[in-house]
Coordinates of N, CA, C and O in Angstrom, one line a residue:
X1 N 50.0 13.5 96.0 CA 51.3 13.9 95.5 C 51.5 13.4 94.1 O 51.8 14.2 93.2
X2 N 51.1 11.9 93.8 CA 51.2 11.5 92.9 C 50.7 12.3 91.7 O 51.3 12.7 90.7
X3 N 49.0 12.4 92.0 CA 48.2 13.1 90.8 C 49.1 14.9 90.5 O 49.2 15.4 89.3
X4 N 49.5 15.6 91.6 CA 50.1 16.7 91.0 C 51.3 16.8 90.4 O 51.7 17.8 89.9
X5 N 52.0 15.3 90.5 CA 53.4 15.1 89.6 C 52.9 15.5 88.5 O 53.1 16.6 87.9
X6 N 51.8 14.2 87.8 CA 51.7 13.9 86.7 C 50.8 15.1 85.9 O 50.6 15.1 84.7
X7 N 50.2 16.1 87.0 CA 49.7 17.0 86.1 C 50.8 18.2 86.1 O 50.6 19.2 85.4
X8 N 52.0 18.0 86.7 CA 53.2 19.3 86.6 C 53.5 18.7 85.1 O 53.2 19.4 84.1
X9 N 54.1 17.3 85.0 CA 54.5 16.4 83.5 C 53.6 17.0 82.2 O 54.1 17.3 81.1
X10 N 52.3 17.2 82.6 CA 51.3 17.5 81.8 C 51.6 18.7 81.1 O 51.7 18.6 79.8
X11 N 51.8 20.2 82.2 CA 52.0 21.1 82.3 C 53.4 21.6 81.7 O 53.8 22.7 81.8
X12 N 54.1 20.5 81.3 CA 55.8 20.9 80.8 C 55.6 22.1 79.6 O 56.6 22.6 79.3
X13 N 54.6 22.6 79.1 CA 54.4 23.1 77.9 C 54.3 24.9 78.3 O 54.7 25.9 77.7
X14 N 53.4 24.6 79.9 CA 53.7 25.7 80.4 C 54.7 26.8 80.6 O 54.7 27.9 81.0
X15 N 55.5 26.0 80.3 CA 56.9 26.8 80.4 C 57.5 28.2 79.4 O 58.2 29.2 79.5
X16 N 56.6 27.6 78.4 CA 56.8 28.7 77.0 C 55.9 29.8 77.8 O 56.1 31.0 77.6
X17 N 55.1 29.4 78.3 CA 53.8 30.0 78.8 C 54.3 31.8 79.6 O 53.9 32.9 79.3
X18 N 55.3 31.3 80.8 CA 55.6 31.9 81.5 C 57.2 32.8 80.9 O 57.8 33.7 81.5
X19 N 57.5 32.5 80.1 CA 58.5 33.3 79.1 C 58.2 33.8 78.7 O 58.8 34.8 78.8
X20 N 57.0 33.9 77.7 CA 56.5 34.8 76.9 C 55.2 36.0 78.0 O 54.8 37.1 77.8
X21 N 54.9 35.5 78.6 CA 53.9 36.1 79.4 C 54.2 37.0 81.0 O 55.3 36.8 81.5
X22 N 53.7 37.4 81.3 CA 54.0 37.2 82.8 C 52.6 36.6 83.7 O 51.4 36.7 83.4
X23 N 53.4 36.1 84.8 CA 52.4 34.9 85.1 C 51.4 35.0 86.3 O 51.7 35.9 87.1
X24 N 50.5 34.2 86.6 CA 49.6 33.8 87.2 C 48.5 35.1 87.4 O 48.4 36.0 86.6
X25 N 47.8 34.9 88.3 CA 46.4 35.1 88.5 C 46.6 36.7 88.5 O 47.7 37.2 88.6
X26 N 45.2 37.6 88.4 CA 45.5 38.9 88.1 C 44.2 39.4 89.2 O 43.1 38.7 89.3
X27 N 44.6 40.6 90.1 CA 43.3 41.1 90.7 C 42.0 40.8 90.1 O 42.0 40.8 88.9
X28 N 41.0 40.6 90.5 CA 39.8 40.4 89.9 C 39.2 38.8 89.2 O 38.2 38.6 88.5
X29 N 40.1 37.9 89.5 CA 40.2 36.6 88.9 C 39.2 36.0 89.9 O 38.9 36.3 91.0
X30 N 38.6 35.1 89.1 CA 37.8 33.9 89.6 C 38.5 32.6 89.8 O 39.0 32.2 88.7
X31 N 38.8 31.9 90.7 CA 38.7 30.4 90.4 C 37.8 29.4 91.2 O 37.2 29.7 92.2
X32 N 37.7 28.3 90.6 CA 36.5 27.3 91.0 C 37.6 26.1 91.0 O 38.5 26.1 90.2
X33 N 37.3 25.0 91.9 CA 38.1 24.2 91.9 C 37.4 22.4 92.7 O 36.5 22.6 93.5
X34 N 37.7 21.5 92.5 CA 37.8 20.6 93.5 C 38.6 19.3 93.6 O 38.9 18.4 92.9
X35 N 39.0 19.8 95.4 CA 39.9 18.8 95.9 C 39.2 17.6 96.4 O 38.0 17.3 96.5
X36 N 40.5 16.9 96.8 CA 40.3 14.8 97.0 C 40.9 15.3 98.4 O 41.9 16.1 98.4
X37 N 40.3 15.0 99.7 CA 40.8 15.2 100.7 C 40.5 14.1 101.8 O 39.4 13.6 101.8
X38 N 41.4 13.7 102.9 CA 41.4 13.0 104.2 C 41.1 13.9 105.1 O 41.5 15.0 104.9
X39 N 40.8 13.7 105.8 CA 40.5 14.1 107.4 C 41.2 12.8 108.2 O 41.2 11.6 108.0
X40 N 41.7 13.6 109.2 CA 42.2 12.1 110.3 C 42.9 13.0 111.8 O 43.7 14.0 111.8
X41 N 42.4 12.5 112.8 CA 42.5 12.9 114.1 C 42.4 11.6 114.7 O 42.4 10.6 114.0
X42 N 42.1 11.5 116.1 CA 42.2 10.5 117.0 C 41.6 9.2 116.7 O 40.6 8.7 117.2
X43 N 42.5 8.5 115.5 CA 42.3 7.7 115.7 C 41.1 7.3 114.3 O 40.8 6.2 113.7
X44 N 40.8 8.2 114.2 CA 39.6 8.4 113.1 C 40.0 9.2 111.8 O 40.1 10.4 111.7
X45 N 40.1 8.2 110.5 CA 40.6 8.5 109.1 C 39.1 8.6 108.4 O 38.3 7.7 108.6
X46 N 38.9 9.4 107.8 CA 37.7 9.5 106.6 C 38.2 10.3 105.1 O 38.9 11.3 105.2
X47 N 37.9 9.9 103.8 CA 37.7 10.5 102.8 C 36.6 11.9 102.6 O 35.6 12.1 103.2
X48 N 37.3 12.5 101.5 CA 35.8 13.8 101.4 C 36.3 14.2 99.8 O 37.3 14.2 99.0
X49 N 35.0 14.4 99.9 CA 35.4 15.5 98.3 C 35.0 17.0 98.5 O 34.0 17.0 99.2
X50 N 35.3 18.3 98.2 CA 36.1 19.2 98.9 C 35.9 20.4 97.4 O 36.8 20.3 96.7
X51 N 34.6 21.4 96.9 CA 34.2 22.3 96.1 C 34.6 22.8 97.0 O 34.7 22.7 98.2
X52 N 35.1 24.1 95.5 CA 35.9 25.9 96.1 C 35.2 26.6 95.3 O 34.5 26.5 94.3
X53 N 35.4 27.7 96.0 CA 35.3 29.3 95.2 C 36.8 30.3 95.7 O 37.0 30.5 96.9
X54 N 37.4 30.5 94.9 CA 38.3 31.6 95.0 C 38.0 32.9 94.1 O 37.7 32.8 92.9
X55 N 38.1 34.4 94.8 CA 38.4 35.3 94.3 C 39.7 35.7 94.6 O 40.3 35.4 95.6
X56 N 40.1 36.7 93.3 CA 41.2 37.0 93.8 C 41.3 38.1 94.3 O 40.8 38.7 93.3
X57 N 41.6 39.1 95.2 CA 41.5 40.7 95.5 C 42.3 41.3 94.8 O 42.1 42.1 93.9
X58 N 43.7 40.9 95.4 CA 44.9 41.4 94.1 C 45.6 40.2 94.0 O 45.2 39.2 94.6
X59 N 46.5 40.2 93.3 CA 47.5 39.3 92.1 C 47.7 38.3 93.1 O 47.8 37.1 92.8
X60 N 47.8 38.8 94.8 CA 48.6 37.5 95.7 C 47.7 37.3 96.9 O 48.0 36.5 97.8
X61 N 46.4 38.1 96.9 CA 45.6 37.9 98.4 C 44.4 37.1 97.5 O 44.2 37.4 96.4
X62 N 43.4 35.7 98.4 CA 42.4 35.4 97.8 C 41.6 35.4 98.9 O 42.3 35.7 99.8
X63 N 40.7 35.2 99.3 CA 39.6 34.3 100.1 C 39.1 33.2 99.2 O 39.1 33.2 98.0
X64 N 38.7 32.5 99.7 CA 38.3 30.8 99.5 C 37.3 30.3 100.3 O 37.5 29.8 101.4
X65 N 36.2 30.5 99.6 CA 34.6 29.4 100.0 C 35.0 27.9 100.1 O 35.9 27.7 99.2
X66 N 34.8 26.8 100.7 CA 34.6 25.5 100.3 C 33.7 25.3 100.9 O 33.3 26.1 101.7
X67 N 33.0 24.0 100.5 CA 32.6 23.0 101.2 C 33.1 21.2 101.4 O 33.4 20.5 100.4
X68 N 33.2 20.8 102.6 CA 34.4 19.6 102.3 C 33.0 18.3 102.9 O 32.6 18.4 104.1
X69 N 32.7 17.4 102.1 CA 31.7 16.2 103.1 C 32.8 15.4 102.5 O 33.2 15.2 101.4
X70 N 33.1 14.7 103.8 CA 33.4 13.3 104.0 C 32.9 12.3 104.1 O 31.9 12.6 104.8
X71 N 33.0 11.1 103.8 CA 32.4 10.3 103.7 C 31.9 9.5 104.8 O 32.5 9.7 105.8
X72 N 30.6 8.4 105.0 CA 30.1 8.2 106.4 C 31.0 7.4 106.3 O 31.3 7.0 105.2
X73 N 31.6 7.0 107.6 CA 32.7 5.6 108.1 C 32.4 5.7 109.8 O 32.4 6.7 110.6
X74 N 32.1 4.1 110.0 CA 31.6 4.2 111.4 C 30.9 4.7 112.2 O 31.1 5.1 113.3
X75 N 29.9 4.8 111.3 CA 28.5 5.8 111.8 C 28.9 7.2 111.8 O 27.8 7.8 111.9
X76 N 30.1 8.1 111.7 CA 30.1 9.1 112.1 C 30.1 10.1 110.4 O 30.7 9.4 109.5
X77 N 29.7 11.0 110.0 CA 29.4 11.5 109.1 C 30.0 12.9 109.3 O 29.6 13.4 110.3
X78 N 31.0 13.7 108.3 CA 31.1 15.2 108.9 C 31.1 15.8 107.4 O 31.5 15.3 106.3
X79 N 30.6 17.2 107.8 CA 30.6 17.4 106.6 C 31.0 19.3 107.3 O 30.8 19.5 108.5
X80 N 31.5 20.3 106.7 CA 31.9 21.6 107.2 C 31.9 22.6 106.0 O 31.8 22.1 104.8
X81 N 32.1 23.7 106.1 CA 31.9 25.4 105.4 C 33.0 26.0 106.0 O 33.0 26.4 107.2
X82 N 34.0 26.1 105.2 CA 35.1 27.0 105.5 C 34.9 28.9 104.9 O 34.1 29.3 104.0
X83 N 35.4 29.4 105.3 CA 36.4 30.7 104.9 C 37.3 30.7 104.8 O 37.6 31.2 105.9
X84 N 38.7 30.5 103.9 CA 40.0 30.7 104.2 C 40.7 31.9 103.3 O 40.4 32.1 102.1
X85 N 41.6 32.6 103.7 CA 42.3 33.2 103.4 C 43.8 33.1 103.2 O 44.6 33.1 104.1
X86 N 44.1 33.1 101.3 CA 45.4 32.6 101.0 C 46.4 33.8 101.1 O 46.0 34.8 101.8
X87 N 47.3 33.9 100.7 CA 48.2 34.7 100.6 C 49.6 34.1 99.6 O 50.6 33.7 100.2
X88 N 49.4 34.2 98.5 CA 50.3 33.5 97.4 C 51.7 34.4 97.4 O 51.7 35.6 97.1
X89 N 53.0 33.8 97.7 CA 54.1 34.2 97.4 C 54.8 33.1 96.1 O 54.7 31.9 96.1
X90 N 55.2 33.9 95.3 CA 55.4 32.8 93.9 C 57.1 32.7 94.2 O 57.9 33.4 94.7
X91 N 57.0 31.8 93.8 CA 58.7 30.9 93.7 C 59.2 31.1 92.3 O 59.9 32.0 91.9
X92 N 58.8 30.3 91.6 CA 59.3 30.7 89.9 C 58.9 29.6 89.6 O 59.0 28.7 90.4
X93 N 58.4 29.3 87.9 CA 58.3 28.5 87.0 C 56.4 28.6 87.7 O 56.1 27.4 88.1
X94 N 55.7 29.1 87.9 CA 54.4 28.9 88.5 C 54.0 28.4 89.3 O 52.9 28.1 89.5
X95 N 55.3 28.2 90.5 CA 54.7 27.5 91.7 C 55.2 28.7 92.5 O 56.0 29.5 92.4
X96 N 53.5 28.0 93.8 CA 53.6 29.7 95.0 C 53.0 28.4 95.8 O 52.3 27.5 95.4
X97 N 53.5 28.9 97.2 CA 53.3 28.8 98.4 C 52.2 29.8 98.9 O 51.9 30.8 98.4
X98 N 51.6 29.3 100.0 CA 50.9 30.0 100.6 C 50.0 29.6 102.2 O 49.4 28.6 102.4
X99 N 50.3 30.7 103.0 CA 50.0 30.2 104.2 C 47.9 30.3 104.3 O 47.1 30.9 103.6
X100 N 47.6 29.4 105.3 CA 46.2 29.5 105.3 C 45.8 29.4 106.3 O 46.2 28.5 107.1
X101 N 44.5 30.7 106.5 CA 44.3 31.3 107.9 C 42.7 31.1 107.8 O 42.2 31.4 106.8
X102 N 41.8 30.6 108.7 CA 40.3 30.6 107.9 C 39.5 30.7 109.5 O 39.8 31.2 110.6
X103 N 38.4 30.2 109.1 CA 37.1 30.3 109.8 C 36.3 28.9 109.5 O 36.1 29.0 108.2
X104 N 35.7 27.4 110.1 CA 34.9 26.8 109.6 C 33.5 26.4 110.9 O 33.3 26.3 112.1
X105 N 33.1 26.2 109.7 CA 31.8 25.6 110.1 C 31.6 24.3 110.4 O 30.5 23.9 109.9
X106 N 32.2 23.2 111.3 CA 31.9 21.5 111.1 C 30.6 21.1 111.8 O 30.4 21.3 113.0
X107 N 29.7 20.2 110.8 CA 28.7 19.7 111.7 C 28.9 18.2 111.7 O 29.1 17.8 110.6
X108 N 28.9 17.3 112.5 CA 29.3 15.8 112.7 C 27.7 15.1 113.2 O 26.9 15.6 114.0
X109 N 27.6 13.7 112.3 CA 26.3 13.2 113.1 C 27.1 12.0 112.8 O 27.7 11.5 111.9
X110 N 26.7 11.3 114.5 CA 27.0 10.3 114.5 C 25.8 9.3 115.3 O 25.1 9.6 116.2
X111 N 25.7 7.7 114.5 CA 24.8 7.4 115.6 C 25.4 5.4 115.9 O 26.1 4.6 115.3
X112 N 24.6 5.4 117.2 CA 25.5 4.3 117.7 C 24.4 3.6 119.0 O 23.6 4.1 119.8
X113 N 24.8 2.1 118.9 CA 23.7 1.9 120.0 C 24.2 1.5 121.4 O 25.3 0.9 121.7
X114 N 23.3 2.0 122.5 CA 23.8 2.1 123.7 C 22.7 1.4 124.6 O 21.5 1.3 124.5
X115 N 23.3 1.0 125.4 CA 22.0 -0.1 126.2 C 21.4 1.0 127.1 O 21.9 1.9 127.9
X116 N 19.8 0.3 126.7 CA 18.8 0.8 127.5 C 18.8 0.3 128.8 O 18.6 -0.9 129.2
X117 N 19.0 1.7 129.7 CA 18.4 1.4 131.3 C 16.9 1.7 132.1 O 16.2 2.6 131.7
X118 N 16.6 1.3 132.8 CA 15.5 1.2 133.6 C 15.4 2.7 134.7 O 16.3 3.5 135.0
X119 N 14.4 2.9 135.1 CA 14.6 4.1 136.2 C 15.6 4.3 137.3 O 16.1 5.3 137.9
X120 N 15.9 2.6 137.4 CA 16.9 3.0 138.9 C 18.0 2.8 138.4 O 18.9 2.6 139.1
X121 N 18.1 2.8 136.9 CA 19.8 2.7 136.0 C 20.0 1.3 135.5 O 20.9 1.2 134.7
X122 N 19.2 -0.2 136.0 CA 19.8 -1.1 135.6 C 19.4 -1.5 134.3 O 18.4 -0.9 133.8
X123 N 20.0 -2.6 133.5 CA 19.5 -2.1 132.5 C 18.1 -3.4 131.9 O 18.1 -4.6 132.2
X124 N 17.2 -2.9 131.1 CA 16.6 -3.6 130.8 C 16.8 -4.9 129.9 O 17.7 -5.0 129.0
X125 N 15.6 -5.9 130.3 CA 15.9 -7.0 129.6 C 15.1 -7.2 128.7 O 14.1 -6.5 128.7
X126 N 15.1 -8.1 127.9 CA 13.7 -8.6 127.5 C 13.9 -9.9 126.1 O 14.2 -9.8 124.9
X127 N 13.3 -11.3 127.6 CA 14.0 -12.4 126.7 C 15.1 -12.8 127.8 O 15.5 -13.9 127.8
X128 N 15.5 -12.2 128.5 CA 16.6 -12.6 129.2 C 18.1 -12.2 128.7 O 19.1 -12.5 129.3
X129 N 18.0 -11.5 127.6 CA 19.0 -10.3 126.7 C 18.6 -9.2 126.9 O 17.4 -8.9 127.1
X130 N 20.0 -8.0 126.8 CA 19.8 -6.7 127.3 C 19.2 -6.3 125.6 O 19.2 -6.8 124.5
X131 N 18.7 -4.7 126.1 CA 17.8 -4.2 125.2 C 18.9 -3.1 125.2 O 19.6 -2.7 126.1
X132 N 19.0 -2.6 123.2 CA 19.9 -1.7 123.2 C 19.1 -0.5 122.3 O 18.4 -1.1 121.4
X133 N 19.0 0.7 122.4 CA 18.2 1.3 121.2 C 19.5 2.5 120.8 O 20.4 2.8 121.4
X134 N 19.1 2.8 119.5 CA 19.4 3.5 118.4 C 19.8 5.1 119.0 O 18.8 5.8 119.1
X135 N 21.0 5.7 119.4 CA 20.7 6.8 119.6 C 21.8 8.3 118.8 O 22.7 8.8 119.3
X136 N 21.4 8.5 117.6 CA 21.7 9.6 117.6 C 22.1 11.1 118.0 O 21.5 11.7 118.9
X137 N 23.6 11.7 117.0 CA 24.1 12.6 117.8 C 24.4 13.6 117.3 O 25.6 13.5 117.0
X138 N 23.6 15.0 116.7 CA 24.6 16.2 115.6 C 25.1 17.2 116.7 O 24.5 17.4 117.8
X139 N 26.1 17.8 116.2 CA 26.8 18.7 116.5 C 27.4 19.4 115.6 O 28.1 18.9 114.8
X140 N 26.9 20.7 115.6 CA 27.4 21.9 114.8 C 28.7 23.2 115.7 O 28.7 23.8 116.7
X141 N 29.3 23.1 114.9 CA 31.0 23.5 116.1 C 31.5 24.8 115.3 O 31.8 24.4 114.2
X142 N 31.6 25.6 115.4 CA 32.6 27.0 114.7 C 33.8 26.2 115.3 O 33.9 25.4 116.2
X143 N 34.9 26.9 114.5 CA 36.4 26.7 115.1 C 37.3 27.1 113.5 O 36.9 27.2 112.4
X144 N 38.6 27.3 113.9 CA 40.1 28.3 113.0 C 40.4 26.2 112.6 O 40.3 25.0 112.9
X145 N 40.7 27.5 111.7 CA 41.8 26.6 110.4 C 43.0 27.2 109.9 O 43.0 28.1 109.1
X146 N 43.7 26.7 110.4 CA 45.4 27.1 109.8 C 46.4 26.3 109.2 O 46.9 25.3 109.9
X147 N 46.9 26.5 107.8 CA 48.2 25.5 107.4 C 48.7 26.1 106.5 O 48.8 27.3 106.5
X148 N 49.0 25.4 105.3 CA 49.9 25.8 104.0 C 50.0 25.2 103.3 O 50.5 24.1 103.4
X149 N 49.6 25.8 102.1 CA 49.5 24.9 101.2 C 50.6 25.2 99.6 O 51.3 26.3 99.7
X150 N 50.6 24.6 98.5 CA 51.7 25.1 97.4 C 50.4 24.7 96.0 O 49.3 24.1 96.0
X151 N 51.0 25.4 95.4 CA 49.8 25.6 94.0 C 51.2 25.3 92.8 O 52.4 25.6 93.0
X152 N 50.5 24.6 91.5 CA 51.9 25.1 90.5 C 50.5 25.2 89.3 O 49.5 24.5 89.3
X153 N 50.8 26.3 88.5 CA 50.3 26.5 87.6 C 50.2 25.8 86.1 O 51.0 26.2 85.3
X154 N 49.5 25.0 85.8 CA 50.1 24.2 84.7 C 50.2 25.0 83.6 O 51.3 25.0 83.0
X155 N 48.8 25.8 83.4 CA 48.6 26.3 82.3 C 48.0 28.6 82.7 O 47.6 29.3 83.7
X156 N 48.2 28.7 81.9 CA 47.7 30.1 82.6 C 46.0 30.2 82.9 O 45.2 31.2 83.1
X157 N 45.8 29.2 82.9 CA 44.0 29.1 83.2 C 44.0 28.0 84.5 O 43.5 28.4 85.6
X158 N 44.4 26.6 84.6 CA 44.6 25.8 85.2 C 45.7 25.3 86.0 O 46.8 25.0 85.5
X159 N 45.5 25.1 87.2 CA 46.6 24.9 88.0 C 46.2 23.6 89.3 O 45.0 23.3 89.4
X160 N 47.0 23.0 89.9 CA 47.1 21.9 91.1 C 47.2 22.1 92.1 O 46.5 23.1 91.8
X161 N 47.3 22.2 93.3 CA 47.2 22.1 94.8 C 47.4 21.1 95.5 O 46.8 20.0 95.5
X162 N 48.5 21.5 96.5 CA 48.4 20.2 97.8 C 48.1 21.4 99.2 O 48.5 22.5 99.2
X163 N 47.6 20.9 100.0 CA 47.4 21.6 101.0 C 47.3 21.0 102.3 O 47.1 19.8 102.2
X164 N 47.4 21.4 103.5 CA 48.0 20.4 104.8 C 46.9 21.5 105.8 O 47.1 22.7 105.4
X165 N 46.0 21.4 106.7 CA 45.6 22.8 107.1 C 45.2 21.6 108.7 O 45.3 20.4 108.7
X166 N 44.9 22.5 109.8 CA 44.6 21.8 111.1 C 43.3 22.6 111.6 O 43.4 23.8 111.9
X167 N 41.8 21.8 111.9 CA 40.6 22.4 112.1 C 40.7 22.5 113.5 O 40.8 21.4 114.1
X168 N 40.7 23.3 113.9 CA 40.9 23.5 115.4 C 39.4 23.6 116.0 O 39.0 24.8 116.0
X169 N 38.6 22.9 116.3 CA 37.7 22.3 116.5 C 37.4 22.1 117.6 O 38.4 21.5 117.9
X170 N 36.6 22.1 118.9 CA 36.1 22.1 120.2 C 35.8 20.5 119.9 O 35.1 20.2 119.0
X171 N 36.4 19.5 120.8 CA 35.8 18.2 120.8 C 36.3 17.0 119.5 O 36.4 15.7 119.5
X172 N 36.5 17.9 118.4 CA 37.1 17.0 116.8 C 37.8 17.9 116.1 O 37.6 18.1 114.9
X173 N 38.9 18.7 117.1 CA 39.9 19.0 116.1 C 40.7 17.9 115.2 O 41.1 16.8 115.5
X174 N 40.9 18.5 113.7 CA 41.4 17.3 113.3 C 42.5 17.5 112.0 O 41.8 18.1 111.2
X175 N 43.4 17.3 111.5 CA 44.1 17.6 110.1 C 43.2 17.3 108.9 O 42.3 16.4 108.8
X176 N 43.5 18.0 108.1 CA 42.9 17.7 106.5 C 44.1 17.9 105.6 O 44.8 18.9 105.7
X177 N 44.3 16.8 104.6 CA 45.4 16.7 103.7 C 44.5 16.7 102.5 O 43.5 16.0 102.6
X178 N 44.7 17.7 101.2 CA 43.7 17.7 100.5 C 44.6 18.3 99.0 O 45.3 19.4 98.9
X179 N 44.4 17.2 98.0 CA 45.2 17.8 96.5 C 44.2 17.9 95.8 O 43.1 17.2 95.9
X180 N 44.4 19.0 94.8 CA 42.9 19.0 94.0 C 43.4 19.9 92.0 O 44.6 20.1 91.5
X181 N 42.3 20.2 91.5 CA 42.9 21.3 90.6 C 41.7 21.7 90.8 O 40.7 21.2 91.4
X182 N 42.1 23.3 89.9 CA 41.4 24.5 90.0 C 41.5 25.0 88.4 O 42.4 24.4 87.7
X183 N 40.7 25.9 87.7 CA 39.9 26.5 87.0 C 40.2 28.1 87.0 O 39.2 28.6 87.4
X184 N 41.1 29.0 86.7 CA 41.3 30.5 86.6 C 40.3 31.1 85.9 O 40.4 30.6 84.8
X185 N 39.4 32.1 85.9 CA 38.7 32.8 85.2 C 38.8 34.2 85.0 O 38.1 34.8 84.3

């Protein structure tokens, strides 16, 4: 929240911008962008950094490529491929809302050690200490992403983002809180 204050402060200039012009993105627009994002579900918080691709279709529909990897913490590592689709309703002075509806890709590897058993289950020793080995785990999951997110335009090229969205995920569904800027082309 903090970083998109200080880039609206930044953006005070924009304002002549949107008086003299009419504003924001035009069918056929490119943007490229990247966000600073958390992940956090049961219990489990991680960092990511979070590349985009936006086209625009017309002035207020986009689709949105990312890719989001989070950082490893506690052995567990996730990294995912979204599809999302925006839909920008503008408020005035260059800020729009917008709901988000997607498709992602999450693959999670985690690895962790688990004591070794013997054939009949008990577990082995050796030394008179139990023996533990290394066991590795990926999982690649399809599952929906839905939230909402708000955009303010600083400049008629460059703009901010906060976004709130929920990965509905088989096994690690989880929230993502993610502020970033973007790049209009």
């Amino acid at each position: 929240m903090l970083f998109c204050v200080a880039l609206m402060s930044v953006g005070a200039s924009a304002q002549e911008y949107y008086e003299e012009e009419e504003e924001g993105a035009k069918a056929g627009d490119w943007a490229i962008g990247l966000d600073l994002g958390m992940g956090f579900g049961d219990s489990y918080v991680n960092f990511g950094l979070m590349p985009k691709v936006q086209y625009y279709v017309t002035d207020a529909f986009r689709p949105e490529i990312s890719f989001d990897y989070f950082i490893q913490k506690d052995n567990l590592s996730v990294w995912d491929i979204n599809l999302n689709l925006h839909y920008l309703f503008h408020m005035k002075y260059g800020i729009y809302i917008y709901p988000i509806l997607g498709a992602t890709f999450q693959h999670t590897h985690a690895s962790f050690d688990e004591l070794k058993l013997d054939d009949n289950g008990l577990p082995v020793l050796k030394n008179g200490k139990e023996v533990y080995e290394t066991v590795t785990e990926n999982k690649g999951r399809f599952g929906l992403n839905a939230g909402a997110g708000v955009q303010y335009d600083i400049t008629p090229n460059l703009y901010c983002n906060l976004e709130m969205r929920y990965q509905y995920v088989k096994d690690f569904g989880r929230g993502i809180l993610q502020v970033g800027i973007g790049y209009r082309f």
